[in-house]
Every structure is written in C-alpha cells, then in structure tokens.
C-alpha cells in the first residue's frame, strides 16, 4: 500500500520540562578516557550527590575526579576563590600528579559569577599544570553536551601542525613498510590533508574506526580527545575534522572558528547505514573512491537478521535525553521499526544536517512518514502521548522506566546507549542487543500474563 | 571550599522531596536547573517504585538567570494543580535557586489564591541543613500547616480515641529498611492491643493530619526524622512521645515499658483495666526472638571480645553499638556517626559501650580510623563496606546511605523482635565470613594442589603482533580472555598465523553473525 510521505522535516519545541542527567556526568567517562587527567567539579552538595549516586561503583575505585564543594563562605564571597582552588589543586598535584586538571563549572559558579576562566591561566602558571575550564552546567546544557564543553575547551590546547615533518615521516614509513602478500594488511595511505576525528570513544572503538578508514587508504592523524592529554592531535589551517557523535556542535564550531579547521559534515557512524555514509562522506572529501562498502554493509545487515526479525514492524518512542536520538531513530527505521516521536534536548540543525538528510532519505526508502522531532520535550505531555500511542518500546530515562514498565510499556534506559559501544560496523549488533533486550524479555515472560502491575484506580 | 569525594547525607532538597513524595497525593515542584531531578531516578530505581514520582522541576535556565522566574513558577504550580489535582503542592528550593534569592514565598502566595490545592514553600536553608534535617523540618512544617489551619477554622477535634492508640512518625521513602520496620511495628502494636491512629508520612494523606491529636501518644522510631514533629505535637497538644528506637532486645523491652507507662497514665481513671506487658516481653525475648538464646549459644561465645567498628546515622549506630556490646559481648573499639547535629545525644547513648567515639562526616577520617583499629568486622554504611573491601575486612550494612541491595524484597526489619533475629544473622554472618577467610589464609587455601593450566585454548603457532597485543590489552579484563580465545579460534579456522588488529575485528564480526 503506498504511503503518502511528507518530506519536510520539522522540529517542534515544547516546554523543556524533561528529565535528563546533569552535564557534569561527562566526567565519568572522560576521566577514564583521558588517562592522565583530573576532573575537579566546582559546585555544591547537589552536584556531589548526583555524581555519587549516578556513578555508583566508580566512586570507590579511587576516581580521578572530585568535588570542590562550595560552602556558605564561598557563596557569599567571604572566602577567596583563588586561594581555595589553589589549595585544592596543589593537593591534587601532590596526590595524583595529573598532566592536566579540568575544572568543571556548574550552575552555582555561573550564578555567583566565579571567574574560572580568569583564574585558570594564573593558577596554571603558578602550579605548573595545565588547567582547562569547561562550563558544563544544567542552566545551559543537557547530559552528553557536557563532553562537548570539555572537548571545546581542549581544542584550544591542541598544538599547531608541523606539515613538512609529518609528510617526511610518512614517506619514510612507506619505504620501510613491512612487505606482505595481503594487500589489506599493507594499506597504503593516499596523500591527503591530515584528518582529525573528534568525540570520546572507548579506545578499541576508536581503533575500529581508524581501521575502517585505513581500508579506504585514509589515515587518521589523531583524535580529540586522545588517550592521554599529552597526545593531543595537531590542529590548524587545512586540517580536516569530522565528528563521531551528534552532540558535539560546540566543539565543531570551535574547531572551525578558532582552529581554522575544515569540518566534514557527515552522518554519524552509528548503525551500518550510518557508518557507511560516514566513511563515504570522508572519502568523497578526500577524492577517494570508497571500496567494497556496499558489500560490507550488506554483510552486516545479513548478520543482524535474527534481531531484525524481532524489531520489524515494532514501534518505538524516544523521550529524549542524550542527543543520540536522531541517529538511533534513523538506524531503527532502517531496521524496519516505526518511530513515533524523536524527543531531543537540543537540535543543532547545521551540525546534524547530514544526519537529518539521511533520516529523511531513510524514511522515504522505508516508506514511512518522517517522525516528529520534539526539541526540549515536556515529559508529562510525552507520557500522555505514550499512553495514547501504546508504543512497543519507549526509550527513556530511569525516572520513567519502572513506572512505564508497571503500566505494560516496555522500556529501554537511554543512558545505556551512551555507555555501550554503538559506533562502526562491528558494533551495530550491540545497538540491537540493547533495543531488543526488553522485547526478548517480554517474550520470555509472555505466558505469565499480568503485564500491568498497578492498581486500577491509579492514574496512568 | 573543600575537596570531597563522597558524602553521607545529601543536600537539603532531597530530604524535602522524600517527605513530600511519601505522602499520598502531594506534589513537589523543585525550583532547579536541568538535571537536578535526580531524586526521581533514585526513587524509581532504589525503591523500584511503580508510580511516577510526584516531583517535577520548574526549570531554572539562562533566561531565569537574566530576568528572574517571573510567571514561570506560578504557571508550573497551577499546571500541576490542574493536571494532577493534588491535595498539597510543596515548592522546594535547591541550592542553586537559593542563591538566586528570588522571592519564592511570593510565588507561593500568588499561586495559592488561584489553585485548588494547598501550596506551601519548603522552608529549608540549603547551606545550613542536610538531607536528614531538612526532612525532619519539612515533616513538621506540613503537620503544623494542617493543624494550624484546622485550628483557625475551629474544626479541630481533640477528643482522643477510646482505646489506646498511637501515631508512628518518620516512616518514609528511601529510608533504610523503613517498609519492613513499619510492618514489624504494626505487628508489635497489635500484640500489645494498641491501635494505630496514623502512620506519617509514608502513605499518609495530608487531609487526615487534623486527626493526629486523636492518638494517645506518638512513636518516633528513628530520631533523625520525626522528632521535631513530636516535639511540636507535645507542645501544642500535650501529646507525649517515645523516641527510643525499639532495636535490640534490651531497647525493645525499654520501649514497651514506656508504652506501658503511657497507656496506664492516660487510661481513664474509671477504667480498672491496667495493662501489664512484662509477661509479653519475657515470652518474646526468650522464645520469639532468637537473639537472647543466640547470645548464650556457643556460636556467640566465639565472638567474645572480637573488635568491631560501628558507623552510621545516630539511631542505627547507637543501637547497633549497644546490641554488640551489651547483648553479644563483642568489643566496639570505635563507634561513630555522621549526624553531627545530634552528637551530644549520640555520645550520651553509647557512653560505656565503646572505647572511642568519632563524630565526622568525612569518609576519609572514618577510613583512617578503620585502618588504624583493624577490627575483625565493620558495621557501617555502603561507604564502610567499600573501605572494608579495600582493607579485606567484612562489613555488615546497618545504616543509610545505601545501595539497591539494601532495598531487599524479602522481609528484613531492623526493629522489633524479628529485627533482633535479622541483626543477629547479619552480625554472625559478617564474622563467620571473616573467620573463614582467616583460617583459609593460615592453611593456605582450600585447594593445595596447584592448577597447571588456566586457559583452555591451545595457543600453538599463533603469534600476536605487537599492535594486536596492545589492542588486546585495551579490552576490559573481564572479557579479554574470551576475546583472545575467540580470535585464536577464528585465526586457526582461517589458517592465519599472525594475529593483527584486522584479524581481531574480523573475528568479532564473524562471531557476532
């Protein structure tokens, strides 16, 4: 049956009363990614309580992050901020000796207008450790955007490129490269401008993406962030950059404006369709003809068959809290699911342009209408819509997961998508593993009946 | 400014929200930035709550910072009023909003003119009080609000019930084993033939608060939350209260005797029916609770003089210290609490039951103390459990702050006679495990025969090149061996001699298909 498709893509905006994690949560994955860093969150008990509870077990593993807890004297400016921070940073230097200290500004430092950016260079000079400032506060940002603010601050510290030296090195490497019969193993790089990828990924996912590009003879010169602060990539005029996550719009802007880099606007490498489009876009920028991607994507789809059978025709509702929503929805539509709504905290139409275009193309290809995209959603309105639509799956925060389950709506916690490995061809299965888990569980419990476990007189 | 990794008690608004969301049909609105509604996650996850938590945020963002909340807070209150029709809406400040110094009381006054619900402003200072104190204060504030209103309307019915009855004050959401304790208290009171007038705040309705004075007296099982309300009711209505925690056989007996005294003094003089609970105490202590017998049994004899450390909130730490020292003959080397505001009471309670007292809310200080004392077992919060793990000392969790495993589905009260059994198990199991470990150490483990091969894969002829070795090391330890095995299996199948990074990921793809 032909479906009439509305090809325009509109973004609605609601009240912004929605549940999400505070952006300071980015320290939890960034301190693990950047091995020689220390994160100091300058905030109140509320921030500390959130970190302590949200990060659970990690707190006890001697983490490389801490709170600079503001007390009443700090708020009323009876104490000297500079002296306070200096005292704490000297102690951190003594206990941990990090290569960089990253101050995370919070709502409180914003309101009392604590001049972190002003104090950092002075203190940096005084104690001899680089100090970065990222204002990852809940007044301006949601959840994963915290990483965006940290990476934007870090971009300023990347060294200038030294082109001649680098090229010479590459030529030398080619000469002495290990001879091998297999062509794939000895992927020669085409001569192209240097390419830096940005976004924090677990290091094995990062090397998987490096490898994918190496197969196309494209060399990744570096990542922002690198495994160590001291290994930050060179950035500057003529360096091409490409994002791997949809929430990095500030970092992208900083790279273009301040570091004079060229941004490759591509869909994000989430799902085999996204990964292929991402590689193809990078290839096209460097004038390389992509090799064997179509077959590779096909193979991956083939391998997902058992999961695709489970999700096909099922409907899904994204309440929205981590900005991965558009990419995930696009992948799930390609998997044959019906997306009712894409809630998203913030929509940068320019940075996500290629992803949005791919979403539109995917909808046309799959003959489904383009789902409504709701920026700054309102959770109580959304819950009303979920009640009416009765989706097969709601992707939502933990505040709503159990109550929805008790009302017979299967849920998947959205936070898991942030911590799971979801990028590249090889991890497409992991995404579907997460998405199908509630559906498989439901199947296992099917015969038990009693899907709604709240009393009748309870409101939905 | 202080360096902090961990805290025992949360910020004030958490306490207010815990009280608000324990009552039926009460909605809390936080004046807070995005992300401060983490309370909803905790309640939904830890308590495995089936209902949506009745707490929402009126978001403070950049615009509010520039121009003030203006109509936003009032609109949000009125919207909730329409949508949910709650009996009461509590506007809760957070530490962020309290520095903004907006006149939130004014918003409340304006909203309450229009709304059908009652609206109050939680009167807590974020930089003075913590979670526990705020909860205590908010509960008193709500009770006072409804009783004052009744009195103004002159429809307060102060006649007490005919039969002896009590209010239980201070059972609430996210409390340490509160639900189980509540059930145990009900059972105890039923045995004593005492009616329960009301239990607040858990499951209580604010509209019923006007009937609180109908009870003969009040029970405050945990002194952290509820004491302020009890003192208020005592002052205003002359209601006596019992603030002893019925935890441990000796204190339960003491608690029952206090009830006995109250019942007998308040019983109408005409009635000749005076109660005597002594036979009940005796029977329960000797035969229902196993704890008294356990203390006499040879198991407990082995624990004599063993050293322990106790740390937690004032109620639990004091009670457990007394149980260990008085009822089990275990030596408490140090007992402490993070309830600094209640330090005097705590010191008085455990005087003579321990060698040393520690009052602090700095977990590092507690950790240092434990490392110095080197006890055989710790009884503390989740934090002490982790300190114990690091130092190889077993720990029983006896107090908040807690984790999801402290919200068991099974029946695990700490109060009452069943509670004494639970505590005895907890204490005994902590020590027994410690002993077992110790004996294993002495005799060199269970299995004295050395295991020759750990891995089941035969890695003949397979070479991992340096790059792939590095890659392998990046894989989290708990799956590394599996990845190693699978890759080698794949390589062998394909006849590949050298394992490169490409081979590793080809193997992953092949295996996942």
Coordinates of C-alpha atoms in Angstrom, one line a residue, chain B residues 38-422:
Chain B
X38 CA 17.9 13.0 40.0
X39 CA 15.7 12.2 43.0
X40 CA 13.1 10.7 40.7
X41 CA 15.7 8.3 39.4
X42 CA 16.7 7.2 42.9
X43 CA 13.1 6.6 43.9
X44 CA 12.3 4.8 40.8
X45 CA 15.4 2.6 40.8
X46 CA 16.1 2.0 44.5
X47 CA 12.6 1.7 45.7
X48 CA 11.6 0.1 42.4
X49 CA 8.6 2.4 42.6
X50 CA 5.8 1.6 40.2
X51 CA 4.3 5.0 40.1
X52 CA 5.7 8.2 38.6
X53 CA 7.3 10.1 41.4
X54 CA 5.3 13.2 42.2
X55 CA 8.1 15.6 41.9
X56 CA 8.8 17.8 38.9
X57 CA 11.1 20.8 38.3
X58 CA 10.4 24.3 37.4
X59 CA 13.5 24.7 35.3
X60 CA 16.0 27.4 36.1
X61 CA 17.8 28.2 32.9
X62 CA 19.7 31.1 31.3
X63 CA 16.6 33.2 30.9
X64 CA 15.6 32.8 34.5
X65 CA 19.1 33.9 35.4
X66 CA 18.7 37.1 33.3
X67 CA 15.2 38.1 34.1
X68 CA 14.0 36.0 37.0
X69 CA 11.4 33.3 37.0
X70 CA 8.6 35.7 36.6
X71 CA 5.4 33.8 35.8
X72 CA 7.1 30.5 35.3
X73 CA 6.9 29.1 38.8
X74 CA 3.3 30.2 39.3
X75 CA 2.4 28.7 35.9
X76 CA 4.0 25.4 36.8
X77 CA 2.2 25.2 40.1
X78 CA -1.1 26.0 38.5
X79 CA -0.5 23.5 35.7
X80 CA 0.3 20.7 38.2
X81 CA -2.8 21.7 40.2
X82 CA -5.0 21.2 37.0
X83 CA -3.3 18.1 35.8
X84 CA -2.8 16.0 39.0
X85 CA -5.3 17.6 41.4
X86 CA -3.0 17.1 44.4
X87 CA -4.0 18.0 47.9
X88 CA -0.8 19.8 48.5
X89 CA 1.9 21.3 46.4
X90 CA 5.3 21.9 48.0
X91 CA 7.6 24.4 46.3
X92 CA 11.1 23.2 47.0
X93 CA 14.2 25.4 46.6
X94 CA 17.5 23.8 45.6
X95 CA 21.0 25.1 46.4
X96 CA 21.1 26.8 43.0
X97 CA 17.8 28.6 43.4
X98 CA 18.5 29.6 46.9
X99 CA 21.5 31.8 45.8
X100 CA 19.2 33.5 43.3
X101 CA 17.3 34.9 46.2
X102 CA 14.0 35.1 44.3
X103 CA 11.0 35.7 46.4
X104 CA 9.6 32.1 46.1
X105 CA 7.3 32.7 49.1
X106 CA 5.6 35.4 47.0
X107 CA 5.1 32.9 44.1
X108 CA 3.5 30.5 46.5
X109 CA 1.2 33.2 47.9
X110 CA 0.1 34.2 44.5
X111 CA -0.4 30.6 43.3
X112 CA -2.4 29.6 46.4
X113 CA -5.0 32.2 45.7
X114 CA -5.9 30.6 42.3
X115 CA -5.2 27.0 42.9
X116 CA -7.5 24.4 44.4
X117 CA -4.6 22.7 46.1
X118 CA -2.9 24.0 49.1
X119 CA 0.5 25.4 48.3
X120 CA 3.4 25.8 50.7
X121 CA 7.1 26.8 50.4
X122 CA 9.5 24.3 52.0
X123 CA 11.4 26.4 54.5
X124 CA 14.9 24.9 54.4
X125 CA 18.2 26.6 54.2
X126 CA 20.5 24.7 51.8
X127 CA 23.7 25.9 53.3
X128 CA 22.7 25.2 56.9
X129 CA 21.0 21.8 56.9
X130 CA 21.4 18.5 55.2
X131 CA 19.0 15.9 53.8
X132 CA 18.1 14.4 57.2
X133 CA 17.5 17.7 59.0
X134 CA 15.5 19.1 56.0
X135 CA 13.2 16.0 56.1
X136 CA 12.6 16.5 59.8
X137 CA 11.8 20.1 59.3
X138 CA 9.6 19.6 56.3
X139 CA 7.5 17.0 58.0
X140 CA 7.0 19.3 60.9
X141 CA 6.1 22.1 58.6
X142 CA 3.4 20.1 56.8
X143 CA 1.9 18.9 60.1
X144 CA 1.9 22.4 61.5
X145 CA 0.3 23.8 58.4
X146 CA -2.7 21.5 58.5
X147 CA -3.2 21.6 62.3
X148 CA -2.9 25.5 62.3
X149 CA -5.4 25.7 59.5
X150 CA -7.8 23.4 61.3
X151 CA -7.5 25.4 64.5
X152 CA -8.1 28.7 62.6
X153 CA -11.3 27.1 61.1
X154 CA -12.1 25.9 64.6
X155 CA -13.0 22.4 63.5
X156 CA -10.2 20.6 65.3
X157 CA -11.5 17.6 67.1
X158 CA -9.2 16.9 70.0
X159 CA -11.0 14.0 71.6
X160 CA -8.7 11.1 71.9
X161 CA -9.8 7.6 70.9
X162 CA -11.4 5.3 73.4
X163 CA -8.9 2.5 73.1
X164 CA -5.2 3.3 73.4
X165 CA -3.8 4.4 70.1
X166 CA -0.6 5.8 68.6
X167 CA 0.8 7.7 65.7
X168 CA 4.0 6.4 64.1
X169 CA 6.0 9.3 62.8
X170 CA 9.0 9.1 60.5
X171 CA 8.5 6.1 58.2
X172 CA 9.3 7.4 54.7
X173 CA 10.6 6.7 51.2
X174 CA 14.3 5.8 50.6
X175 CA 14.6 5.2 54.4
X176 CA 16.8 2.3 55.5
X177 CA 14.5 -0.8 55.7
X178 CA 11.6 1.5 56.7
X179 CA 8.9 -0.5 55.0
X180 CA 9.9 -3.7 56.8
X181 CA 10.3 -1.8 60.1
X182 CA 6.8 -0.4 59.7
X183 CA 5.3 -3.8 59.2
X184 CA 7.1 -5.1 62.3
X185 CA 5.9 -2.2 64.4
X186 CA 2.4 -2.8 63.3
X187 CA 2.7 -6.4 64.5
X188 CA 4.2 -5.4 67.8
X189 CA 1.4 -2.9 68.5
X190 CA -1.2 -5.4 67.5
X191 CA 0.2 -7.8 70.1
X192 CA 0.1 -5.1 72.7
X193 CA -3.5 -4.3 71.7
X194 CA -2.8 -0.7 70.7
X195 CA -4.4 0.8 67.7
X196 CA -2.5 2.7 65.1
X197 CA -4.1 6.1 64.6
X198 CA -1.9 7.3 61.7
X199 CA 1.5 6.5 60.1
X200 CA 3.2 9.5 58.5
X201 CA 4.4 10.5 56.1
X202 CA 4.5 7.1 54.2
X203 CA 1.2 6.5 52.6
X204 CA -0.5 9.2 54.7
X205 CA -3.0 11.7 53.5
X206 CA -2.5 15.3 54.4
X207 CA -6.2 15.8 54.8
X208 CA -6.1 13.3 57.7
X209 CA -3.4 15.1 59.5
X210 CA -6.0 17.0 61.5
X211 CA -6.8 13.7 63.3
X212 CA -3.2 13.3 64.6
X213 CA -4.1 14.6 68.1
X214 CA -6.7 11.8 68.5
X215 CA -3.9 9.4 69.3
X216 CA -2.8 8.9 72.9
X217 CA 0.8 9.4 72.2
X218 CA 3.4 9.4 69.4
X219 CA 6.1 6.9 68.5
X220 CA 9.3 8.1 66.8
X221 CA 11.2 5.0 65.7
X222 CA 14.2 7.0 64.2
X223 CA 15.2 10.2 65.9
X224 CA 16.6 11.7 62.7
X225 CA 13.2 12.4 61.2
X226 CA 10.0 12.9 63.2
X227 CA 11.4 14.3 66.4
X228 CA 10.6 17.9 65.5
X229 CA 7.0 16.9 64.7
X230 CA 6.7 15.0 68.0
X231 CA 8.0 18.0 70.0
X232 CA 5.6 20.3 68.2
X233 CA 2.6 18.0 69.0
X234 CA 3.8 17.7 72.5
X235 CA 3.9 21.5 72.9
X236 CA 0.7 22.3 71.2
X237 CA -1.5 19.3 72.3
X238 CA 0.4 17.9 75.2
X239 CA 0.9 14.6 73.4
X240 CA 3.6 12.5 75.0
X241 CA 6.1 10.8 72.7
X242 CA 8.5 7.9 72.8
X243 CA 11.7 8.5 70.9
X244 CA 13.5 5.2 71.8
X245 CA 14.2 3.0 68.8
X246 CA 12.9 -0.5 69.5
X247 CA 16.1 -2.1 68.2
X248 CA 17.8 -4.9 70.1
X249 CA 16.1 -6.9 72.9
X250 CA 17.0 -4.6 75.7
X251 CA 15.8 -1.4 74.0
X252 CA 12.6 -3.1 72.8
X253 CA 11.8 -4.1 76.4
X254 CA 12.5 -0.5 77.4
X255 CA 10.3 0.8 74.6
X256 CA 7.4 -1.5 75.6
X257 CA 7.7 -0.4 79.2
X258 CA 7.5 3.2 78.1
X259 CA 4.4 2.4 76.2
X260 CA 3.0 0.6 79.2
X261 CA 3.7 3.7 81.4
X262 CA 2.0 6.0 78.9
X263 CA -1.0 3.7 78.5
X264 CA -1.5 3.4 82.2
X265 CA -1.2 7.1 83.0
X266 CA -3.5 8.1 80.1
X267 CA -6.1 5.4 80.7
X268 CA -9.3 6.9 82.1
X269 CA -9.2 6.5 85.9
X270 CA -12.6 4.9 85.8
X271 CA -11.3 2.0 83.8
X272 CA -9.7 -0.6 86.0
X273 CA -8.1 -2.2 83.1
X274 CA -4.4 -1.5 83.6
X275 CA -2.1 -3.2 81.2
X276 CA 0.9 -5.3 82.2
X277 CA 3.3 -6.2 79.4
X278 CA 6.0 -7.9 81.4
X279 CA 4.9 -11.5 80.5
X280 CA 4.8 -10.5 76.9
X281 CA 8.3 -9.1 76.9
X282 CA 9.5 -12.2 78.7
X283 CA 7.9 -14.6 76.2
X284 CA 9.0 -12.7 73.1
X285 CA 12.6 -12.2 74.4
X286 CA 13.0 -15.9 75.3
X287 CA 11.2 -17.6 72.5
X288 CA 10.1 -15.4 69.6
X289 CA 13.4 -13.6 69.3
X290 CA 16.3 -16.0 68.9
X291 CA 18.7 -13.3 69.8
X292 CA 18.8 -13.9 73.5
X293 CA 19.3 -17.6 73.0
X294 CA 21.9 -16.8 70.4
X295 CA 23.9 -14.7 72.9
X296 CA 24.1 -17.8 75.1
X297 CA 24.9 -20.3 72.4
X298 CA 28.5 -21.3 71.8
X299 CA 28.4 -19.6 68.4
X300 CA 28.3 -16.3 70.1
X301 CA 30.8 -17.3 72.7
X302 CA 33.4 -17.4 69.9
X303 CA 32.7 -13.8 69.2
X304 CA 33.6 -12.7 72.7
X305 CA 36.0 -9.8 72.7
X306 CA 36.3 -9.5 69.0
X307 CA 36.9 -6.0 67.9
X308 CA 34.5 -4.1 65.7
X309 CA 33.8 -0.6 64.4
X310 CA 30.3 0.9 64.1
X311 CA 29.4 3.9 61.9
X312 CA 26.2 5.2 60.6
X313 CA 23.3 7.6 61.4
X314 CA 22.7 8.3 65.1
X315 CA 19.8 5.9 65.6
X316 CA 21.3 2.9 64.0
X317 CA 24.9 3.4 65.0
X318 CA 23.9 3.9 68.7
X319 CA 21.5 0.9 68.7
X320 CA 23.9 -1.5 67.0
X321 CA 26.7 -0.4 69.3
X322 CA 24.6 -1.2 72.3
X323 CA 23.5 -4.6 70.8
X324 CA 27.1 -5.6 70.1
X325 CA 28.5 -4.6 73.4
X326 CA 25.5 -5.3 75.7
X327 CA 23.8 -8.2 74.1
X328 CA 26.6 -10.1 72.3
X329 CA 29.7 -9.3 74.3
X330 CA 31.6 -8.0 71.3
X331 CA 34.0 -5.2 71.8
X332 CA 33.2 -2.0 70.0
X333 CA 36.6 -0.3 69.5
X334 CA 35.1 2.8 67.9
X335 CA 31.5 3.9 67.3
X336 CA 30.7 7.0 65.3
X337 CA 28.0 8.9 63.5
X338 CA 27.8 11.5 60.7
X339 CA 24.8 13.2 62.3
X340 CA 27.0 16.0 63.7
X341 CA 23.9 17.9 64.7
X342 CA 22.9 15.2 67.1
X343 CA 26.4 14.5 68.5
X344 CA 25.5 15.1 72.2
X345 CA 22.7 12.6 72.2
X346 CA 24.8 10.0 70.5
X347 CA 27.7 10.4 72.9
X348 CA 25.4 10.0 75.9
X349 CA 23.8 6.9 74.4
X350 CA 26.9 4.9 73.8
X351 CA 28.8 6.1 76.8
X352 CA 30.4 3.0 78.3
X353 CA 29.7 0.7 75.4
X354 CA 32.7 1.6 73.3
X355 CA 36.3 2.6 73.6
X356 CA 36.3 5.6 71.3
X357 CA 33.7 7.9 69.7
X358 CA 34.1 9.5 66.3
X359 CA 31.8 12.3 65.1
X360 CA 32.5 13.2 61.5
X361 CA 31.1 13.4 58.0
X362 CA 34.4 13.0 56.3
X363 CA 34.7 9.4 54.9
X364 CA 38.5 9.6 54.8
X365 CA 38.6 10.1 58.5
X366 CA 36.4 7.1 59.0
X367 CA 38.6 5.1 56.6
X368 CA 41.8 6.1 58.5
X369 CA 40.2 5.2 61.8
X370 CA 39.2 1.7 60.5
X371 CA 42.7 1.2 59.1
X372 CA 44.2 2.1 62.4
X373 CA 41.9 -0.1 64.6
X374 CA 42.0 -3.1 62.2
X375 CA 38.7 -4.6 63.5
X376 CA 37.5 -8.1 62.7
X377 CA 34.3 -6.7 61.3
X378 CA 32.8 -3.3 60.4
X379 CA 29.1 -2.3 60.8
X380 CA 28.5 0.8 58.7
X381 CA 27.1 2.3 55.6
X382 CA 27.8 1.4 52.0
X383 CA 30.9 3.6 52.3
X384 CA 32.3 1.5 55.1
X385 CA 31.6 -1.6 53.1
X386 CA 33.9 -0.3 50.4
X387 CA 36.5 0.7 52.9
X388 CA 36.3 -2.9 54.2
X389 CA 36.7 -4.3 50.8
X390 CA 39.9 -2.4 50.3
X391 CA 41.2 -3.5 53.7
X392 CA 39.9 -7.0 53.5
X393 CA 37.6 -6.6 56.5
X394 CA 34.0 -7.9 56.3
X395 CA 31.2 -5.3 56.7
X396 CA 27.6 -5.5 57.5
X397 CA 25.5 -2.6 56.3
X398 CA 23.4 -1.1 59.1
X399 CA 22.5 2.4 58.0
X400 CA 21.9 4.8 55.1
X401 CA 23.4 5.9 52.8
X402 CA 22.5 2.7 50.9
X403 CA 22.5 0.9 47.6
X404 CA 19.9 -1.0 45.7
X405 CA 20.8 -4.2 47.6
X406 CA 19.6 -2.5 50.8
X407 CA 16.1 -2.5 49.4
X408 CA 15.5 -6.2 49.7
X409 CA 12.3 -7.7 48.5
X410 CA 12.2 -10.2 51.4
X411 CA 11.2 -9.3 54.9
X412 CA 14.2 -7.7 56.7
X413 CA 13.2 -5.4 59.6
X414 CA 15.8 -4.0 62.0
X415 CA 13.2 -3.0 64.6
X416 CA 11.2 -5.3 66.8
X417 CA 11.7 -8.9 67.8
X418 CA 12.0 -10.1 64.2
X419 CA 14.6 -7.3 63.8
X420 CA 16.7 -8.8 66.6
X421 CA 16.9 -12.1 64.6
X422 CA 17.9 -10.2 61.4

